[in-house]
Amino acid sequence: MTWLKGLLVALGLVVVLVVAIVAALGLLTSDKGKEVRHISIGQRTITVSHFKNLTQETTADGVKIVVDGHTITATQDAIAIDGKPQSFDPAQDVEVNIDETGAVQAKTLSADAPRPDEETPDEGAGDAEPPQ
């Protein structure tokens, strides 16, 4: 009977040790780092990269995004960051980056680069004539 008791104690110690290791790994990797959110408004997609927190609220004519202490207001025609209007074409996709220090940088994505959520078409798929 004592060997059964020793086996149960050893098994209990192994379980406690595994739980402690998993908890320690969770604490070490709990830093979220940089997160990315893609928001579609009309023809454009706004990609927001941030470090801490992001809340999104739908308004009557677009969306209001509060991210890491900055307010981004976007409609189908215009984007404003912290109340300052940005001069982006309404058909262009926009990328907004907020770094660890809280600095905001907004830029348009190039037209030839595919959106992150789109599949790239096969190259040369429409070049050949159909067989006769």
MMTF fields as JSON, N, C-alpha, C and O atoms, coordinates in Angstrom:
{
  "mmtfVersion": "1.0.0",
  "mmtfProducer": "UNKNOWN",
  "numBonds": 527,
  "numAtoms": 528,
  "numGroups": 132,
  "numChains": 1,
  "numModels": 1,
  "chainsPerModel": [1],
  "groupsPerChain": [132],
  "chainIdList": ["A"],
  "bondAtomList": [4, 2, 8, 6, 12, 10, 16, 14, 20, 18, 24, 22, 28, 26, 32, 30, 36, 34, 40, 38, 44, 42, 48, 46, 52, 50, 56, 54, 60, 58, 64, 62, 68, 66, 72, 70, 76, 74, 80, 78, 84, 82, 88, 86, 92, 90, 96, 94, 100, 98, 104, 102, 108, 106, 112, 110, 116, 114, 120, 118, 124, 122, 128, 126, 132, 130, 136, 134, 140, 138, 144, 142, 148, 146, 152, 150, 156, 154, 160, 158, 164, 162, 168, 166, 172, 170, 176, 174, 180, 178, 184, 182, 188, 186, 192, 190, 196, 194, 200, 198, 204, 202, 208, 206, 212, 210, 216, 214, 220, 218, 224, 222, 228, 226, 232, 230, 236, 234, 240, 238, 244, 242, 248, 246, 252, 250, 256, 254, 260, 258, 264, 262, 268, 266, 272, 270, 276, 274, 280, 278, 284, 282, 288, 286, 292, 290, 296, 294, 300, 298, 304, 302, 308, 306, 312, 310, 316, 314, 320, 318, 324, 322, 328, 326, 332, 330, 336, 334, 340, 338, 344, 342, 348, 346, 352, 350, 356, 354, 360, 358, 364, 362, 368, 366, 372, 370, 376, 374, 380, 378, 384, 382, 388, 386, 392, 390, 396, 394, 400, 398, 404, 402, 408, 406, 412, 410, 416, 414, 420, 418, 424, 422, 428, 426, 432, 430, 436, 434, 440, 438, 444, 442, 448, 446, 452, 450, 456, 454, 460, 458, 464, 462, 468, 466, 472, 470, 476, 474, 480, 478, 484, 482, 488, 486, 492, 490, 496, 494, 500, 498, 504, 502, 508, 506, 512, 510, 516, 514, 520, 518, 524, 522],
  "bondOrderList": [1, 1, 1, 1, 1, 1, 1, 1, 1, 1, 1, 1, 1, 1, 1, 1, 1, 1, 1, 1, 1, 1, 1, 1, 1, 1, 1, 1, 1, 1, 1, 1, 1, 1, 1, 1, 1, 1, 1, 1, 1, 1, 1, 1, 1, 1, 1, 1, 1, 1, 1, 1, 1, 1, 1, 1, 1, 1, 1, 1, 1, 1, 1, 1, 1, 1, 1, 1, 1, 1, 1, 1, 1, 1, 1, 1, 1, 1, 1, 1, 1, 1, 1, 1, 1, 1, 1, 1, 1, 1, 1, 1, 1, 1, 1, 1, 1, 1, 1, 1, 1, 1, 1, 1, 1, 1, 1, 1, 1, 1, 1, 1, 1, 1, 1, 1, 1, 1, 1, 1, 1, 1, 1, 1, 1, 1, 1, 1, 1, 1, 1],
  "groupList": [{"groupName": "MET", "atomNameList": ["N", "CA", "C", "O"], "elementList": ["N", "C", "C", "O"], "formalChargeList": [0, 0, 0, 0], "bondAtomList": [1, 0, 2, 1, 3, 2], "bondOrderList": [1, 1, 2], "singleLetterCode": "M", "chemCompType": "L-PEPTIDE LINKING"}, {"groupName": "THR", "atomNameList": ["N", "CA", "C", "O"], "elementList": ["N", "C", "C", "O"], "formalChargeList": [0, 0, 0, 0], "bondAtomList": [1, 0, 2, 1, 3, 2], "bondOrderList": [1, 1, 2], "singleLetterCode": "T", "chemCompType": "L-PEPTIDE LINKING"}, {"groupName": "TRP", "atomNameList": ["N", "CA", "C", "O"], "elementList": ["N", "C", "C", "O"], "formalChargeList": [0, 0, 0, 0], "bondAtomList": [1, 0, 2, 1, 3, 2], "bondOrderList": [1, 1, 2], "singleLetterCode": "W", "chemCompType": "L-PEPTIDE LINKING"}, {"groupName": "LEU", "atomNameList": ["N", "CA", "C", "O"], "elementList": ["N", "C", "C", "O"], "formalChargeList": [0, 0, 0, 0], "bondAtomList": [1, 0, 2, 1, 3, 2], "bondOrderList": [1, 1, 2], "singleLetterCode": "L", "chemCompType": "L-PEPTIDE LINKING"}, {"groupName": "LYS", "atomNameList": ["N", "CA", "C", "O"], "elementList": ["N", "C", "C", "O"], "formalChargeList": [0, 0, 0, 0], "bondAtomList": [1, 0, 2, 1, 3, 2], "bondOrderList": [1, 1, 2], "singleLetterCode": "K", "chemCompType": "L-PEPTIDE LINKING"}, {"groupName": "GLY", "atomNameList": ["N", "CA", "C", "O"], "elementList": ["N", "C", "C", "O"], "formalChargeList": [0, 0, 0, 0], "bondAtomList": [1, 0, 2, 1, 3, 2], "bondOrderList": [1, 1, 2], "singleLetterCode": "G", "chemCompType": "PEPTIDE LINKING"}, {"groupName": "VAL", "atomNameList": ["N", "CA", "C", "O"], "elementList": ["N", "C", "C", "O"], "formalChargeList": [0, 0, 0, 0], "bondAtomList": [1, 0, 2, 1, 3, 2], "bondOrderList": [1, 1, 2], "singleLetterCode": "V", "chemCompType": "L-PEPTIDE LINKING"}, {"groupName": "ALA", "atomNameList": ["N", "CA", "C", "O"], "elementList": ["N", "C", "C", "O"], "formalChargeList": [0, 0, 0, 0], "bondAtomList": [1, 0, 2, 1, 3, 2], "bondOrderList": [1, 1, 2], "singleLetterCode": "A", "chemCompType": "L-PEPTIDE LINKING"}, {"groupName": "ILE", "atomNameList": ["N", "CA", "C", "O"], "elementList": ["N", "C", "C", "O"], "formalChargeList": [0, 0, 0, 0], "bondAtomList": [1, 0, 2, 1, 3, 2], "bondOrderList": [1, 1, 2], "singleLetterCode": "I", "chemCompType": "L-PEPTIDE LINKING"}, {"groupName": "SER", "atomNameList": ["N", "CA", "C", "O"], "elementList": ["N", "C", "C", "O"], "formalChargeList": [0, 0, 0, 0], "bondAtomList": [1, 0, 2, 1, 3, 2], "bondOrderList": [1, 1, 2], "singleLetterCode": "S", "chemCompType": "L-PEPTIDE LINKING"}, {"groupName": "ASP", "atomNameList": ["N", "CA", "C", "O"], "elementList": ["N", "C", "C", "O"], "formalChargeList": [0, 0, 0, 0], "bondAtomList": [1, 0, 2, 1, 3, 2], "bondOrderList": [1, 1, 2], "singleLetterCode": "D", "chemCompType": "L-PEPTIDE LINKING"}, {"groupName": "GLU", "atomNameList": ["N", "CA", "C", "O"], "elementList": ["N", "C", "C", "O"], "formalChargeList": [0, 0, 0, 0], "bondAtomList": [1, 0, 2, 1, 3, 2], "bondOrderList": [1, 1, 2], "singleLetterCode": "E", "chemCompType": "L-PEPTIDE LINKING"}, {"groupName": "ARG", "atomNameList": ["N", "CA", "C", "O"], "elementList": ["N", "C", "C", "O"], "formalChargeList": [0, 0, 0, 0], "bondAtomList": [1, 0, 2, 1, 3, 2], "bondOrderList": [1, 1, 2], "singleLetterCode": "R", "chemCompType": "L-PEPTIDE LINKING"}, {"groupName": "HIS", "atomNameList": ["N", "CA", "C", "O"], "elementList": ["N", "C", "C", "O"], "formalChargeList": [0, 0, 0, 0], "bondAtomList": [1, 0, 2, 1, 3, 2], "bondOrderList": [1, 1, 2], "singleLetterCode": "H", "chemCompType": "L-PEPTIDE LINKING"}, {"groupName": "GLN", "atomNameList": ["N", "CA", "C", "O"], "elementList": ["N", "C", "C", "O"], "formalChargeList": [0, 0, 0, 0], "bondAtomList": [1, 0, 2, 1, 3, 2], "bondOrderList": [1, 1, 2], "singleLetterCode": "Q", "chemCompType": "L-PEPTIDE LINKING"}, {"groupName": "PHE", "atomNameList": ["N", "CA", "C", "O"], "elementList": ["N", "C", "C", "O"], "formalChargeList": [0, 0, 0, 0], "bondAtomList": [1, 0, 2, 1, 3, 2], "bondOrderList": [1, 1, 2], "singleLetterCode": "F", "chemCompType": "L-PEPTIDE LINKING"}, {"groupName": "ASN", "atomNameList": ["N", "CA", "C", "O"], "elementList": ["N", "C", "C", "O"], "formalChargeList": [0, 0, 0, 0], "bondAtomList": [1, 0, 2, 1, 3, 2], "bondOrderList": [1, 1, 2], "singleLetterCode": "N", "chemCompType": "L-PEPTIDE LINKING"}, {"groupName": "PRO", "atomNameList": ["N", "CA", "C", "O"], "elementList": ["N", "C", "C", "O"], "formalChargeList": [0, 0, 0, 0], "bondAtomList": [1, 0, 2, 1, 3, 2], "bondOrderList": [1, 1, 2], "singleLetterCode": "P", "chemCompType": "L-PEPTIDE LINKING"}],
  "groupTypeList": [0, 1, 2, 3, 4, 5, 3, 3, 6, 7, 3, 5, 3, 6, 6, 6, 3, 6, 6, 7, 8, 6, 7, 7, 3, 5, 3, 3, 1, 9, 10, 4, 5, 4, 11, 6, 12, 13, 8, 9, 8, 5, 14, 12, 1, 8, 1, 6, 9, 13, 15, 4, 16, 3, 1, 14, 11, 1, 1, 7, 10, 5, 6, 4, 8, 6, 6, 10, 5, 13, 1, 8, 1, 7, 1, 14, 10, 7, 8, 7, 8, 10, 5, 4, 17, 14, 9, 15, 10, 17, 7, 14, 10, 6, 11, 6, 16, 8, 10, 11, 1, 5, 7, 6, 14, 7, 4, 1, 3, 9, 7, 10, 7, 17, 12, 17, 10, 11, 11, 1, 17, 10, 11, 5, 7, 5, 10, 7, 11, 17, 17, 14],
  "groupIdList": [1, 2, 3, 4, 5, 6, 7, 8, 9, 10, 11, 12, 13, 14, 15, 16, 17, 18, 19, 20, 21, 22, 23, 24, 25, 26, 27, 28, 29, 30, 31, 32, 33, 34, 35, 36, 37, 38, 39, 40, 41, 42, 43, 44, 45, 46, 47, 48, 49, 50, 51, 52, 53, 54, 55, 56, 57, 58, 59, 60, 61, 62, 63, 64, 65, 66, 67, 68, 69, 70, 71, 72, 73, 74, 75, 76, 77, 78, 79, 80, 81, 82, 83, 84, 85, 86, 87, 88, 89, 90, 91, 92, 93, 94, 95, 96, 97, 98, 99, 100, 101, 102, 103, 104, 105, 106, 107, 108, 109, 110, 111, 112, 113, 114, 115, 116, 117, 118, 119, 120, 121, 122, 123, 124, 125, 126, 127, 128, 129, 130, 131, 132],
  "secStructList": [7, 2, 2, 2, 2, 2, 2, 2, 2, 2, 2, 2, 2, 2, 2, 2, 2, 2, 2, 2, 2, 2, 2, 2, 2, 2, 2, 2, 6, 7, 7, 7, 7, 7, 3, 3, 3, 3, 3, 3, 3, 6, 6, 3, 3, 3, 3, 3, 3, 3, 1, 1, 7, 3, 3, 3, 3, 3, 7, 1, 1, 3, 3, 3, 3, 3, 3, 6, 6, 3, 3, 3, 3, 3, 3, 1, 1, 7, 3, 3, 3, 6, 6, 3, 3, 3, 7, 7, 7, 6, 6, 1, 7, 3, 3, 3, 3, 3, 7, 6, 6, 7, 7, 3, 3, 3, 3, 3, 7, 7, 6, 6, 1, 7, 7, 6, 6, 1, 7, 7, 7, 7, 6, 6, 6, 6, 6, 1, 7, 7, 7, 7],
  "xCoordList": [0.81, 0.0, 0.859, 0.44, 2.067, 2.921, 3.443, 3.674, 3.637, 4.112, 3.042, 3.363, 1.735, 0.639, 0.594, 0.355, 0.83, 0.849, 2.012, 1.847, 3.164, 4.331, 4.101, 4.509, 3.443, 3.119, 2.166, 2.347, 1.158, 0.204, 0.876, 0.579, 1.775, 2.493, 3.382, 3.427, 4.086, 4.944, 4.118, 4.513, 2.978, 2.094, 1.582, 1.508, 1.233, 0.784, 1.88, 1.611, 3.128, 4.245, 4.491, 4.806, 4.349, 4.517, 3.443, 3.743, 2.211, 1.122, 1.38, 1.2, 1.795, 2.082, 3.236, 3.199, 4.249, 5.392, 4.991, 5.437, 4.164, 3.701, 2.861, 3.028, 1.966, 1.137, 2.012, 1.754, 3.032, 3.93, 4.7, 4.886, 5.151, 5.888, 4.982, 5.392, 3.757, 2.817, 2.483, 2.412, 2.278, 1.982, 3.165, 2.972, 4.387, 5.57, 5.721, 6.055, 5.481, 5.548, 4.478, 4.718, 3.311, 2.244, 2.61, 2.287, 3.274, 3.684, 4.81, 4.86, 5.703, 6.817, 6.364, 6.945, 5.35, 4.905, 3.616, 2.938, 3.259, 2.001, 2.079, 1.047, 3.272, 3.408, 2.772, 3.232, 1.711, 0.977, 1.778, 1.64, 2.606, 3.372, 2.479, 1.512, 2.809, 2.101, 0.939, 1.105, -0.233, -1.418, -1.832, -1.554, -2.496, -2.921, -4.404, -4.882, -5.143, -6.578, -6.848, -6.344, -7.645, -8.039, -9.505, -10.347, -9.818, -11.176, -11.565, -10.89, -12.66, -13.135, -14.183, -15.131, -13.997, -14.935, -15.114, -14.203, -16.263, -16.509, -15.571, -15.523, -14.806, -13.873, -12.506, -11.7, -12.236, -10.897, -10.831, -11.841, -9.622, -9.337, -8.32, -7.299, -8.607, -7.68, -7.033, -7.719, -5.713, -4.957, -4.352, -3.598, -4.682, -4.192, -3.28, -3.709, -2.016, -1.055, -0.85, -0.553, -1.013, -0.939, -0.289, -0.058, 0.006, 0.698, -0.142, 0.053, -1.058, -1.752, -3.213, -3.555, -4.075, -5.501, -6.158, -5.704, -7.24, -7.976, -9.454, -9.883, -10.235, -11.688, -12.224, -11.695, -13.278, -13.87, -15.35, -16.043, -15.823, -17.232, -17.78, -17.193, -18.892, -19.514, -20.32, -21.099, -20.124, -20.889, -21.846, -21.867, -22.632, -23.628, -22.989, -23.554, -21.81, -21.208, -19.869, -19.222, -19.448, -18.167, -17.845, -18.675, -16.622, -16.154, -15.226, -14.5, -15.269, -14.378, -13.528, -14.052, -12.212, -11.272, -10.43, -9.796, -10.425, -9.562, -8.486, -8.77, -7.24, -6.145, -4.952, -4.437, -4.52, -3.357, -3.382, -2.349, -4.546, -4.669, -4.893, -4.979, -4.989, -5.227, -6.614, -7.085, -7.259, -8.584, -8.488, -8.012, -8.954, -8.985, -10.447, -11.183, -10.871, -12.233, -12.171, -11.48, -12.905, -12.838, -14.237, -15.124, -14.419, -15.641, -15.232, -14.053, -16.204, -15.866, -15.017, -14.269, -15.124, -14.429, -13.182, -12.305, -13.074, -11.988, -11.556, -12.293, -10.326, -9.768, -9.17, -8.488, -9.437, -8.837, -8.187, -8.78, -6.954, -6.232, -6.03, -5.397, -6.567, -6.527, -7.069, -6.544, -8.125, -8.777, -8.112, -8.627, -6.975, -6.277, -6.638, -6.356, -7.264, -7.633, -6.396, -5.382, -6.5, -5.424, -5.807, -6.986, -4.835, -5.117, -4.822, -3.783, -5.755, -5.646, -6.791, -7.901, -6.514, -7.533, -8.545, -8.14, -9.856, -10.861, -10.804, -11.362, -10.137, -10.045, -8.797, -8.655, -7.882, -6.64, -6.781, -7.469, -6.112, -6.049, -5.014, -4.021, -5.253, -4.398, -3.873, -4.599, -2.612, -2.003, -1.619, -0.915, -2.085, -1.777, -0.958, -1.421, 0.274, 1.154, 1.309, 1.54, 1.181, 1.428, 2.502, 2.301, 3.652, 4.762, 4.706, 3.741, 5.742, 5.764, 5.697, 5.155, 6.249, 6.265, 4.962, 4.759, 4.072, 2.793, 2.786, 1.793, 3.873, 3.937, 3.084, 3.105, 2.327, 1.423, 2.025, 2.518, 1.977, 2.434, 1.384, 1.058, 0.852, -0.158, 0.389, 1.001, 0.155, 0.609, -0.35, -1.075, -0.33, -1.169, -0.415, 0.815, -1.175, -0.584, -0.497, -1.386, 0.548, 0.713, -0.373, -0.868, -0.738, -1.842, -1.507, -2.405, -0.22, 0.125, 0.31, 0.391, 0.378, 0.499, -0.886, -1.801, -1.067, -2.384, -2.695, -1.79, -3.963, -4.382, -4.044, -3.978, -3.829, -3.473, -4.554, -4.244, -5.803, -6.882, -7.281, -8.217, -6.588, -6.902, -5.907, -4.744, -6.37, -5.471, -4.885, -5.549, -3.64, -3.014, -3.431, -3.428, -3.792, -4.193, -2.987, -1.843, -3.264, -2.183, -1.592, -2.319, -0.275, 0.381, 0.251, 0.449, -0.077, -0.173, -1.423, -1.509, -2.389, -3.584, -4.41, -5.051, -4.419, -5.256, -4.475, -5.038, -3.164, -2.334, -2.505, -2.459, -2.697, -2.761, -4.133, -5.145, -4.146, -5.429, -6.062, -5.351, -7.387, -8.019, -7.814, -7.711, -7.752, -7.553, -8.752, -9.882, -8.488, -9.568, -9.997, -10.898],
  "yCoordList": [-1.199, 0.0, 1.272, 2.309, 1.181, 2.367, 2.724, 3.9, 1.721, 2.027, 2.773, 3.599, 2.478, 3.183, 4.637, 5.549, 4.831, 6.193, 6.985, 8.154, 6.373, 7.03, 7.358, 8.42, 6.446, 6.689, 7.868, 8.698, 7.948, 9.065, 10.4, 11.423, 10.389, 11.614, 12.055, 13.24, 11.106, 11.441, 11.979, 12.948, 11.355, 11.831, 13.242, 14.081, 13.502, 14.841, 15.88, 16.998, 15.508, 16.435, 16.731, 17.864, 15.728, 15.935, 16.887, 17.772, 16.717, 17.596, 19.022, 19.958, 19.205, 20.553, 21.181, 22.372, 20.398, 20.911, 21.315, 22.353, 20.523, 20.865, 22.131, 22.996, 22.258, 23.467, 24.686, 25.751, 24.557, 25.683, 26.095, 27.288, 25.133, 25.458, 26.157, 27.139, 25.665, 26.291, 27.715, 28.623, 27.919, 29.259, 30.199, 31.364, 29.707, 30.542, 30.928, 32.074, 30.001, 30.325, 31.336, 32.207, 31.227, 32.195, 33.587, 34.563, 33.699, 35.005, 35.588, 36.799, 34.742, 35.233, 35.698, 36.633, 35.074, 35.42, 36.223, 36.283, 36.839, 37.572, 38.938, 39.587, 39.393, 40.663, 40.518, 39.729, 41.283, 41.164, 41.658, 41.13, 42.656, 43.187, 43.97, 44.603, 43.922, 44.698, 43.902, 42.76, 44.511, 43.891, 44.673, 45.867, 43.99, 44.608, 44.359, 43.243, 45.407, 45.285, 45.891, 46.969, 45.204, 45.679, 46.072, 45.265, 47.307, 47.836, 48.327, 49.181, 47.786, 48.185, 49.277, 49.162, 50.336, 51.447, 51.819, 52.365, 51.531, 51.815, 51.01, 49.784, 51.699, 51.033, 50.802, 50.045, 51.437, 51.378, 50.469, 50.17, 50.042, 49.286, 50.077, 50.515, 50.253, 50.932, 49.864, 49.125, 49.791, 48.846, 49.621, 50.57, 49.217, 49.899, 48.942, 47.87, 49.331, 48.567, 49.316, 50.511, 48.596, 49.266, 48.355, 47.174, 48.915, 48.168, 47.89, 46.861, 48.763, 48.563, 48.188, 47.007, 49.158, 48.824, 49.595, 50.666, 49.013, 49.594, 49.369, 48.26, 50.442, 50.315, 50.917, 51.9, 50.309, 50.728, 50.966, 50.156, 52.095, 52.469, 52.907, 53.762, 52.329, 52.702, 53.976, 54.092, 54.94, 56.183, 56.195, 55.259, 57.253, 57.338, 57.336, 56.782, 57.955, 58.063, 57.332, 57.444, 56.6, 55.896, 55.148, 54.418, 55.342, 54.637, 55.547, 56.369, 55.375, 56.102, 55.052, 54.133, 55.198, 54.244, 54.983, 55.991, 54.486, 55.037, 53.99, 52.882, 54.361, 53.409, 54.051, 55.073, 53.452, 53.896, 55.4, 56.063, 55.938, 57.355, 58.288, 59.5, 57.776, 58.589, 58.264, 57.132, 59.258, 59.078, 59.189, 60.185, 58.139, 58.114, 58.095, 57.175, 59.101, 59.176, 58.958, 59.681, 57.947, 57.616, 57.525, 56.887, 58.168, 58.043, 57.508, 57.25, 57.339, 56.85, 57.849, 57.462, 59.143, 60.182, 60.736, 61.266, 60.63, 61.308, 60.537, 59.716, 60.836, 60.277, 61.436, 62.296, 61.446, 62.444, 61.708, 60.808, 62.107, 61.521, 62.616, 63.633, 62.41, 63.393, 64.748, 65.79, 64.734, 65.954, 66.615, 67.606, 66.086, 66.672, 65.884, 64.689, 66.548, 65.837, 65.353, 66.047, 64.164, 63.571, 63.663, 63.576, 63.836, 63.988, 62.675, 62.524, 61.736, 60.46, 60.352, 60.812, 59.742, 59.49, 58.49, 57.49, 58.738, 57.837, 56.408, 55.505, 56.182, 54.827, 54.092, 52.895, 54.794, 54.176, 53.574, 54.118, 52.434, 51.835, 52.578, 53.076, 52.65, 53.427, 52.528, 51.686, 52.714, 52.008, 53.027, 53.995, 52.806, 53.686, 52.875, 51.854, 53.34, 52.663, 53.52, 54.726, 52.894, 53.574, 52.768, 51.593, 53.401, 52.666, 52.663, 53.149, 52.115, 51.982, 53.325, 53.421, 54.367, 55.681, 56.442, 57.485, 55.938, 56.59, 57.474, 58.152, 57.485, 58.293, 57.656, 56.441, 58.507, 58.035, 58.33, 59.429, 57.32, 57.502, 56.875, 55.696, 57.675, 57.19, 57.29, 58.289, 56.222, 56.232, 55.389, 54.539, 55.654, 54.86, 53.599, 53.58, 52.555, 51.322, 51.422, 51.991, 50.883, 50.977, 50.185, 49.19, 50.62, 50.01, 48.605, 47.77, 48.316, 47.003, 45.96, 44.769, 46.377, 45.424, 44.907, 45.706, 43.591, 43.053, 43.316, 43.409, 43.432, 43.585, 42.304, 41.236, 42.389, 41.193, 40.116, 38.936, 40.492, 39.51, 39.025, 38.236, 39.48, 39.068, 38.024, 38.033, 37.127, 36.159, 36.777, 37.543, 36.437, 36.959, 36.089, 34.863, 36.694, 35.897, 35.188, 35.599, 34.12, 33.402, 34.297, 34.913, 34.366, 35.223, 34.584, 33.38, 35.394, 34.929, 34.116, 33.472, 34.128, 33.306, 33.797, 32.984, 35.085, 35.606, 35.929, 36.496, 35.581, 35.954, 35.02, 35.471, 33.752, 32.784, 32.775, 32.998, 32.509, 32.399, 31.053, 30.073, 30.992, 29.696, 28.719, 29.125, 27.4, 26.412, 26.377, 26.643, 26.043, 26.028, 24.628, 24.445],
  "zCoordList": [0.0, 0.0, 0.0, -0.513, 0.581, 0.634, -0.759, -1.04, -1.647, -2.991, -3.779, -4.634, -3.488, -4.147, -3.689, -4.481, -2.396, -1.853, -2.451, -2.799, -2.572, -3.165, -4.629, -5.1, -5.361, -6.764, -6.92, -7.812, -6.062, -6.128, -5.778, -6.394, -4.798, -4.432, -5.602, -5.931, -6.228, -7.367, -8.531, -9.18, -8.794, -9.868, -9.565, -10.463, -8.315, -7.909, -8.099, -8.537, -7.765, -7.943, -9.429, -9.794, -10.264, -11.701, -12.23, -13.031, -11.794, -12.235, -11.778, -12.557, -10.537, -10.019, -10.792, -11.102, -11.101, -11.851, -13.267, -13.754, -13.933, -15.283, -15.256, -16.116, -14.291, -14.173, -13.918, -14.479, -13.093, -12.806, -14.055, -14.295, -14.852, -16.075, -17.083, -17.702, -17.256, -18.187, -17.733, -18.561, -16.429, -15.912, -16.121, -16.468, -15.912, -16.102, -17.569, -17.871, -18.477, -19.903, -20.288, -21.123, -19.692, -19.964, -19.507, -20.183, -18.376, -17.888, -18.739, -18.956, -19.218, -20.024, -21.4, -21.951, -21.961, -23.306, -23.308, -24.334, -22.198, -22.145, -22.817, -22.995, -23.194, -23.906, -25.281, -26.107, -25.52, -26.774, -27.961, -29.064, -27.752, -28.874, -29.81, -29.387, -31.07, -32.076, -32.643, -33.07, -32.644, -33.225, -34.466, -34.583, -35.385, -36.639, -36.824, -36.618, -37.216, -37.491, -38.851, -39.163, -39.669, -41.003, -40.94, -40.547, -41.323, -41.255, -42.636, -43.211, -43.172, -44.506, -44.38, -43.603, -45.155, -45.198, -46.663, -47.285, -47.202, -48.615, -49.486, -49.38, -50.367, -51.271, -50.648, -51.189, -49.528, -48.963, -47.748, -47.112, -47.446, -46.23, -45.434, -45.965, -44.165, -43.277, -42.405, -41.699, -42.46, -41.652, -40.497, -40.709, -39.263, -38.068, -37.32, -36.891, -37.163, -36.37, -35.06, -35.056, -33.941, -32.647, -31.619, -31.879, -30.442, -29.418, -28.178, -27.532, -27.831, -26.56, -26.752, -26.688, -26.985, -27.094, -28.231, -28.634, -28.732, -29.84, -29.597, -29.28, -29.749, -29.719, -31.004, -31.524, -31.499, -32.768, -32.544, -31.928, -33.057, -32.906, -34.258, -34.923, -34.66, -35.922, -35.726, -34.779, -36.638, -36.605, -37.795, -38.594, -37.905, -38.977, -40.366, -41.308, -40.494, -41.824, -41.966, -43.007, -40.958, -41.058, -39.784, -39.243, -39.314, -38.128, -37.331, -37.89, -36.003, -35.102, -34.402, -33.773, -34.516, -33.946, -32.912, -33.225, -31.699, -30.661, -30.408, -29.952, -30.713, -30.621, -29.928, -30.382, -28.837, -28.075, -27.802, -27.895, -27.469, -27.127, -28.304, -28.106, -29.505, -30.694, -31.251, -31.138, -31.85, -32.429, -33.947, -34.491, -34.609, -36.073, -36.484, -36.126, -37.231, -37.739, -39.244, -39.961, -39.714, -41.13, -41.714, -41.146, -42.849, -43.637, -45.004, -45.242, -45.905, -47.236, -48.007, -48.905, -47.665, -48.42, -47.74, -48.423, -46.405, -45.705, -44.466, -43.919, -44.046, -42.813, -42.023, -42.58, -40.714, -39.826, -38.664, -38.071, -38.347, -37.228, -36.197, -36.479, -35.0, -33.912, -34.356, -33.962, -35.182, -35.636, -36.835, -37.352, -37.286, -38.433, -39.692, -39.773, -40.682, -41.917, -42.674, -42.745, -43.23, -44.022, -45.498, -45.839, -46.358, -47.788, -48.519, -49.163, -48.404, -49.099, -50.086, -49.819, -51.225, -52.231, -51.656, -51.064, -51.816, -51.253, -51.778, -51.155, -52.918, -53.456, -52.971, -53.222, -52.275, -51.829, -50.437, -49.573, -50.238, -48.919, -48.09, -48.621, -46.778, -45.891, -44.78, -44.252, -44.436, -43.316, -42.251, -42.536, -41.018, -39.903, -38.903, -38.395, -38.623, -37.669, -36.43, -36.52, -35.276, -34.009, -33.297, -32.988, -33.034, -32.444, -30.917, -30.326, -30.282, -28.828, -28.115, -27.013, -28.744, -28.114, -28.311, -27.689, -29.167, -29.42, -30.648, -30.909, -31.413, -32.622, -33.72, -33.916, -34.437, -35.485, -36.845, -37.098, -37.728, -39.102, -40.01, -39.871, -40.948, -41.888, -43.296, -43.675, -44.077, -45.468, -46.297, -45.779, -47.607, -48.508, -48.896, -48.956, -49.157, -49.654, -51.161, -51.795, -51.741, -53.185, -53.889, -53.358, -55.069, -55.81, -56.282, -56.399, -56.559, -57.062, -55.968, -56.268, -54.712, -53.609, -53.248, -53.053, -53.154, -52.804, -51.334, -50.504, -51.029, -49.644, -48.894, -49.503, -47.583, -46.831, -46.855, -46.693, -47.052, -47.021, -48.413, -48.539, -49.463, -50.831, -51.297, -50.892, -52.15, -52.76, -54.022, -54.721, -54.303, -55.512, -56.688, -56.571, -57.822, -58.988, -59.588, -59.391, -60.322, -61.002, -62.069, -62.848, -62.102, -63.091, -64.475, -64.639, -65.439, -66.802, -67.086, -68.132, -66.19, -66.379, -67.563, -68.229, -67.845, -68.93, -70.183, -71.119, -70.239, -71.37, -72.573, -73.717, -72.325, -73.424, -74.05, -73.386, -75.364, -76.049, -75.732, -75.507, -75.711, -75.426, -76.572, -77.729, -76.243, -77.311, -78.245, -77.837, -79.512, -80.5, -80.851, -81.67]
}
